[in-house]
XYZ file of C-alpha atoms in Angstrom:
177
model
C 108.370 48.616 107.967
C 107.615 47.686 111.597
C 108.468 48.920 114.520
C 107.981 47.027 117.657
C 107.863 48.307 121.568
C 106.590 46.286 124.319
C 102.710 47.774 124.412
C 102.583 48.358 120.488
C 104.080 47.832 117.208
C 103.837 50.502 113.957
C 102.875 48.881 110.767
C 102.464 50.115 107.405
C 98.632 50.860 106.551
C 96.760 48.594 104.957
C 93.656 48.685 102.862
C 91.556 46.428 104.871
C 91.797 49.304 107.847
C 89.948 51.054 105.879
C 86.599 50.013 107.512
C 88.430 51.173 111.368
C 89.352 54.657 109.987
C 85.911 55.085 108.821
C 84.698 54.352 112.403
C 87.209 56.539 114.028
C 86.913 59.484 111.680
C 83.179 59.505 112.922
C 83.965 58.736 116.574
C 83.355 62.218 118.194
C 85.756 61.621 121.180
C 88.410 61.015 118.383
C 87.687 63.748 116.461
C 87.094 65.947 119.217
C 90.219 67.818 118.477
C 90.777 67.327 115.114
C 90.821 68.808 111.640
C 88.718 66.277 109.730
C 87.917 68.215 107.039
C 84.278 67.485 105.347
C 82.561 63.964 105.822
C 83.680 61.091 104.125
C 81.841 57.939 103.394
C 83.070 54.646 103.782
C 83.323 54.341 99.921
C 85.828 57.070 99.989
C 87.723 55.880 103.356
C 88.249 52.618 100.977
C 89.619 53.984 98.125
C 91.950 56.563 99.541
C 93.318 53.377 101.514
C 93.513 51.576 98.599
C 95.832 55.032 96.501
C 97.479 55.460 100.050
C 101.114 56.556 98.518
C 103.665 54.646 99.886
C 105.852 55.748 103.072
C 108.784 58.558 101.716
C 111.286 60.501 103.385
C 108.893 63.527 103.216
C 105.466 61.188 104.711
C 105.415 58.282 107.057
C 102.317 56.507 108.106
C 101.748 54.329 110.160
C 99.212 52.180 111.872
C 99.400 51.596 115.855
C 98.825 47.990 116.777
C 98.474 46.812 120.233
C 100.462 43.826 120.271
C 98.872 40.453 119.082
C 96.409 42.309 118.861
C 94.521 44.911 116.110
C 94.718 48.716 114.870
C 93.884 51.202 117.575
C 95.356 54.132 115.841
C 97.315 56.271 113.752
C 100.824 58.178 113.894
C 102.478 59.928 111.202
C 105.651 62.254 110.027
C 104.376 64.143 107.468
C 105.854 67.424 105.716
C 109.457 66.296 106.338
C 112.315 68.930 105.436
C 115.348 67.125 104.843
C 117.380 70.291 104.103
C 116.511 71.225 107.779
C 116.117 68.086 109.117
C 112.323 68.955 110.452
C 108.855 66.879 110.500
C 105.468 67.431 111.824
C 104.398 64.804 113.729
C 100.252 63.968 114.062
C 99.024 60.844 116.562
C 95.537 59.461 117.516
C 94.259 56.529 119.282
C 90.594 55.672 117.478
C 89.907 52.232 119.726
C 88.079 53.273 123.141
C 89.442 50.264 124.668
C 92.829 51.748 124.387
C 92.425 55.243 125.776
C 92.824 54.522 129.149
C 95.988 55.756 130.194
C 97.872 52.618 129.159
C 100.924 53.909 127.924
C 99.954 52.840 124.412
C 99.569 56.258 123.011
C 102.657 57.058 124.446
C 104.923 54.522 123.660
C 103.818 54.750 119.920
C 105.048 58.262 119.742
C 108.266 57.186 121.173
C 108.687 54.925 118.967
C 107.820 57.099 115.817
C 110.384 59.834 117.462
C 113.101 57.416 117.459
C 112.290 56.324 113.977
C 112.049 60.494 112.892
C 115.169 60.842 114.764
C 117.461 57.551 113.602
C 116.233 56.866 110.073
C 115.161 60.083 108.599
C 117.877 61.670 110.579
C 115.766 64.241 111.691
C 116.955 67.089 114.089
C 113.269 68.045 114.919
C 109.949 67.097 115.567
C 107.326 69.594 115.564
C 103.541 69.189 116.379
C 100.447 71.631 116.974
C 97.988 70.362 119.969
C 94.813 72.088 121.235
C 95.307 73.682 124.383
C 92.432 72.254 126.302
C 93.391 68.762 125.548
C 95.466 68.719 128.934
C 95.738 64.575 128.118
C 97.711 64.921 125.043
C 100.043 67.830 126.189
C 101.246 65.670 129.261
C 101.984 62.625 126.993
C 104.075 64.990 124.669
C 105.729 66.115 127.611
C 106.476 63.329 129.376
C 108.472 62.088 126.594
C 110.097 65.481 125.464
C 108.397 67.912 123.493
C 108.641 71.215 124.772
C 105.769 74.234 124.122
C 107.103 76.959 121.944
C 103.966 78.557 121.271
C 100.499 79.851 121.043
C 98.243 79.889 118.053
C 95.327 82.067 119.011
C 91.748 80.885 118.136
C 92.916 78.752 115.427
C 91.279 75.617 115.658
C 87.232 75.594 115.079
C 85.785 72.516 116.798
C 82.650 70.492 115.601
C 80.559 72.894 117.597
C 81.850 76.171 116.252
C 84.028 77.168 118.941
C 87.453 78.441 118.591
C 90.565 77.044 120.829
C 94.130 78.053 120.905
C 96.749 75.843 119.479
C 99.892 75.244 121.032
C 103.191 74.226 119.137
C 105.312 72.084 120.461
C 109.067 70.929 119.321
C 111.069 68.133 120.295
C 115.278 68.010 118.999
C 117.153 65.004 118.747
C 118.438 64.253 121.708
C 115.432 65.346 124.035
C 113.748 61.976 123.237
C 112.650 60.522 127.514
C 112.300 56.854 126.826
C-alpha cells in the first residue's frame, strides 16, 4: 500500500526501520507527549518489526516518507469499528529535520484521513492529544478535527507530571484538504 501526496508518501513498515524507531522512541522531543510504555532495546525494536502483523481493516500502519527521500515518522488507524464505522488515529514525526513546520506532518494525516475515510469507509476519526501540545492541536485543526473533550490529568509525562487530554473527532466529510 502507498499513498502518495506532494510533501510525503505512506508506506507499509518495514523491518529495516527498525533501527529509526529505536532512535525515535528514545528521542525525548518525540516522546515528549507520548505513551511509550517501558524501555525497549534495539533487540526488541527489531523483532517486533520483524512479527509486525500485517495492515487489517481493524490496524493500519504506516510509515511517513518524505519524498525521495527516508522515514521521518509514523501514522496509524488502529482500533477500527467497522460496525460503527470509527478509528483512532495516532501520528508522529521522529526526524528533527522534518519538524519544522513544513506541512509534512500535516499532509500525512490528510492523507491517512482520506484513506480512513475512502477505503475503510470510515464515518469517524477519533484521536486523544495533550493539551499543552498547542503544535499538534492546530495541525488537527487546520485540517478538520474538532475538540469534543477533556480528559483530566490523564496523561503522566516522563517527568511525573500529569496533563489533560483532549479528544478530538473528525466525520467524513469534514476532511480541509
Amino acid at each position: 500500500m502507498l499513498l502518495q501526496g506532494e510533501l510525503v508518501r505512506l508506506r507499509a513498515l518495514e523491518p529495516e526501520d527498525a533501527e529509526k524507531l529505536y532512535e525515535w522512541v528514545h528521542d525525548p522531543e518525540v516522546g515528549r507527549w507520548m505513551t511509550n510504555g517501558h524501555p525497549r532495546s534495539l533487540a526488541q525494536v527489531r523483532k517486533r518489526a520483524e512479527e509486525r502483523p500485517v495492515n487489517t481493516y481493524d490496524s493500519v500502519v504506516l510509515g511517513i516518507e518524505a519524498r525521495g527521500q527516508r522515514l521521518i515518522g509514523v501514522v496509524d488507524l488502529r482500533d477500527a469499528e467497522p460496525e460503527i464505522g470509527e478509528a483512532e488515529l495516532d501520528i508522529y514525526i521522529g526526524d528533527p529535520e522534518f519538524r519544522n513546520g513544513g506541512g509534512y506532518g500535516t499532509e500525512a494525516l490528510r492523507l491517512m484521513c482520506r484513506y480512513g475515510f475512502n477505503n475503510m469507509r470510515l464515518h469517524q476519526i477519533t484521536l486523544w492529544v495533550v493539551a499543552e501540545n498547542e503544535v499538534a492541536r492546530h495541525v488537527y485543526r487546520k485540517v478538520g478535527f474538532v475538540e469534543e473533550g477533556r480528559h483530566r490529568e490523564a496523561f503522566v509525562a516522563q517527568d511525573g507530571t500529569r496533563h489533560d487530554m483532549i479528544l478530538m473527532s473528525m466525520l467524513k466529510g469534514e476532511l480541509k484538504w
